[in-house]
Structures are given as structure tokens and as C-alpha cells.
Short mmCIF file of C-alpha atoms in Angstrom, two decimals:
data_model
loop_
_atom_site.label_atom_id
_atom_site.label_comp_id
_atom_site.label_asym_id
_atom_site.label_seq_id
_atom_site.Cartn_x
_atom_site.Cartn_y
_atom_site.Cartn_z
CA MET A 17 45.77 93.01 66.14
CA SER A 18 46.86 89.35 66.60
CA ALA A 19 49.42 87.64 64.63
CA ASP A 20 47.19 85.40 63.13
CA ARG A 21 45.00 87.77 61.38
CA CYS A 22 45.85 90.30 58.79
CA ALA A 23 46.75 93.65 60.56
CA LEU A 24 44.82 95.58 57.67
CA CYS A 25 41.78 93.31 56.68
CA GLY A 26 41.78 90.67 59.40
CA ALA A 27 42.10 87.89 57.15
CA GLN A 28 43.40 84.80 58.48
CA HIS A 29 44.62 82.80 55.30
CA THR A 30 48.15 83.15 53.54
CA LEU A 31 49.73 85.47 56.24
CA THR A 32 53.01 86.84 55.73
CA PHE A 33 55.36 89.33 57.69
CA HIS A 34 55.60 92.85 56.04
CA HIS A 35 58.86 94.65 56.80
CA LEU A 36 57.72 98.62 57.42
CA ILE A 37 61.33 99.36 56.59
CA PRO A 38 62.01 97.18 53.53
CA ARG A 39 65.06 95.25 53.63
CA SER A 40 66.44 97.02 50.66
CA GLN A 41 66.27 100.08 52.29
CA HIS A 42 68.63 98.89 55.05
CA LYS A 43 71.62 100.23 53.60
CA ASN A 44 70.64 103.44 52.71
CA LYS A 45 72.41 106.16 54.55
CA TRP A 46 68.93 107.95 55.49
CA PHE A 47 67.27 104.78 57.16
CA ARG A 48 70.64 104.04 59.03
CA LYS A 49 70.89 107.49 60.30
CA ASN A 50 67.13 107.50 61.65
CA PHE A 51 66.47 103.76 62.73
CA ASP A 52 68.80 101.39 64.29
CA LEU A 53 69.60 98.05 62.48
CA THR A 54 67.75 95.85 64.70
CA ASP A 55 64.66 98.38 64.55
CA MET A 56 64.85 97.84 60.93
CA ARG A 57 65.04 94.19 60.84
CA GLU A 58 62.20 93.85 63.44
CA ARG A 59 59.68 96.55 62.77
CA GLY A 60 57.21 94.83 60.98
CA ILE A 61 53.33 93.47 60.81
CA ILE A 62 51.32 90.39 59.74
CA LEU A 63 49.47 90.77 56.32
CA CYS A 64 47.77 88.46 54.12
CA ARG A 65 49.10 87.86 50.70
CA SER A 66 46.41 90.56 49.03
CA CYS A 67 47.08 93.14 51.56
CA HIS A 68 51.02 92.89 51.18
CA SER A 69 50.93 92.65 47.44
CA PHE A 70 48.77 95.59 47.25
CA ILE A 71 51.30 97.95 49.60
CA HIS A 72 53.99 96.93 47.51
CA LYS A 73 52.28 97.88 44.16
CA GLN A 74 50.70 101.12 45.64
CA PHE A 75 54.40 102.42 47.31
CA SER A 76 57.92 102.31 46.44
CA GLU A 77 60.36 100.77 48.72
CA LYS A 78 61.41 104.20 49.80
CA GLN A 79 58.13 105.56 50.19
CA LEU A 80 57.28 102.56 52.43
CA GLY A 81 60.15 102.95 54.67
CA ARG A 82 60.16 106.93 55.06
CA GLU A 83 56.19 107.44 55.04
CA PHE A 84 54.36 104.31 55.53
CA ASN A 85 56.90 102.84 58.42
CA SER A 86 54.22 102.29 61.08
CA LEU A 87 50.45 100.72 60.90
CA ALA A 88 48.90 103.90 61.99
CA ASP A 89 50.71 105.55 58.94
CA LEU A 90 49.20 103.16 56.59
CA LEU A 91 45.88 102.81 57.93
CA ALA A 92 45.73 106.70 57.65
CA ASN A 93 46.21 106.43 54.09
CA GLU A 94 43.07 106.91 51.48
CA ALA A 95 44.22 104.02 49.08
CA VAL A 96 44.94 101.76 51.98
CA GLN A 97 41.59 102.40 53.50
CA ARG A 98 39.76 101.59 50.16
CA HIS A 99 41.77 98.55 49.73
CA ILE A 100 40.54 97.08 53.23
CA ILE A 101 36.80 97.49 52.26
CA TRP A 102 37.51 95.97 49.02
CA ALA A 103 39.39 92.92 50.66
CA LYS A 104 36.66 92.81 53.52
CA LYS A 105 34.25 92.23 50.87
CA GLN A 106 36.11 89.82 49.06
CA ALA A 107 36.38 88.07 52.08
CA ALA A 108 32.67 88.20 52.73
CA ARG A 109 31.63 86.74 49.24
CA SER A 110 34.04 83.83 49.34
CA SER A 111 32.75 82.85 52.76
CA ILE A 112 28.90 82.92 51.40
CA ARG A 113 30.09 80.33 48.52
#
């Protein structure tokens, strides 16, 4: 997926950088033991505002860092898959108008 599209739904508007290991967890001992600081800072994906907000509402910061620290992990989650389907429908509706 290119940096000019959301890694989840493919939208091209209001793109943001999502840290796969949330910055709030970078000082946590478990994360420091399992990831180096550069990896924690740079590991991320481009998401549209809608998908980014959904991810942070759906999962805690600790869950995101431990269980969903890759795009593949996020895409494998059923709730994320449902959100992607919904987001793509919204994009299709807005392009019709």
C-alpha cells in the first residue's frame, strides 16, 4: 500500500501516521525489552482519519502495541475487517453525490 492511501480502506483524504506501537507505551518496560526505540518510533502505517479514530476507539494503547503492532495483525481482526467494509461503502456513497 502506498503512502498516499489509507493502509486499511484505501481512502486518499485526511491521511495520518499511526504508530503501531503507541507513543504512550514507549517507556513501558515490556515494550523496551521487546522493541528498540527506533523501531517503536518508526513502526507505523498511513491511515485516514476515520480508520485511525476507529482503531484507537476499538483497542487500548497496550493492546495496540502488544497484539496489533503490524498491519497484518490489524487486518486479521474481525472488527477491523467490518470497519473496512463500512468505510469503503461510505467512500462509495460520497463519490456518488
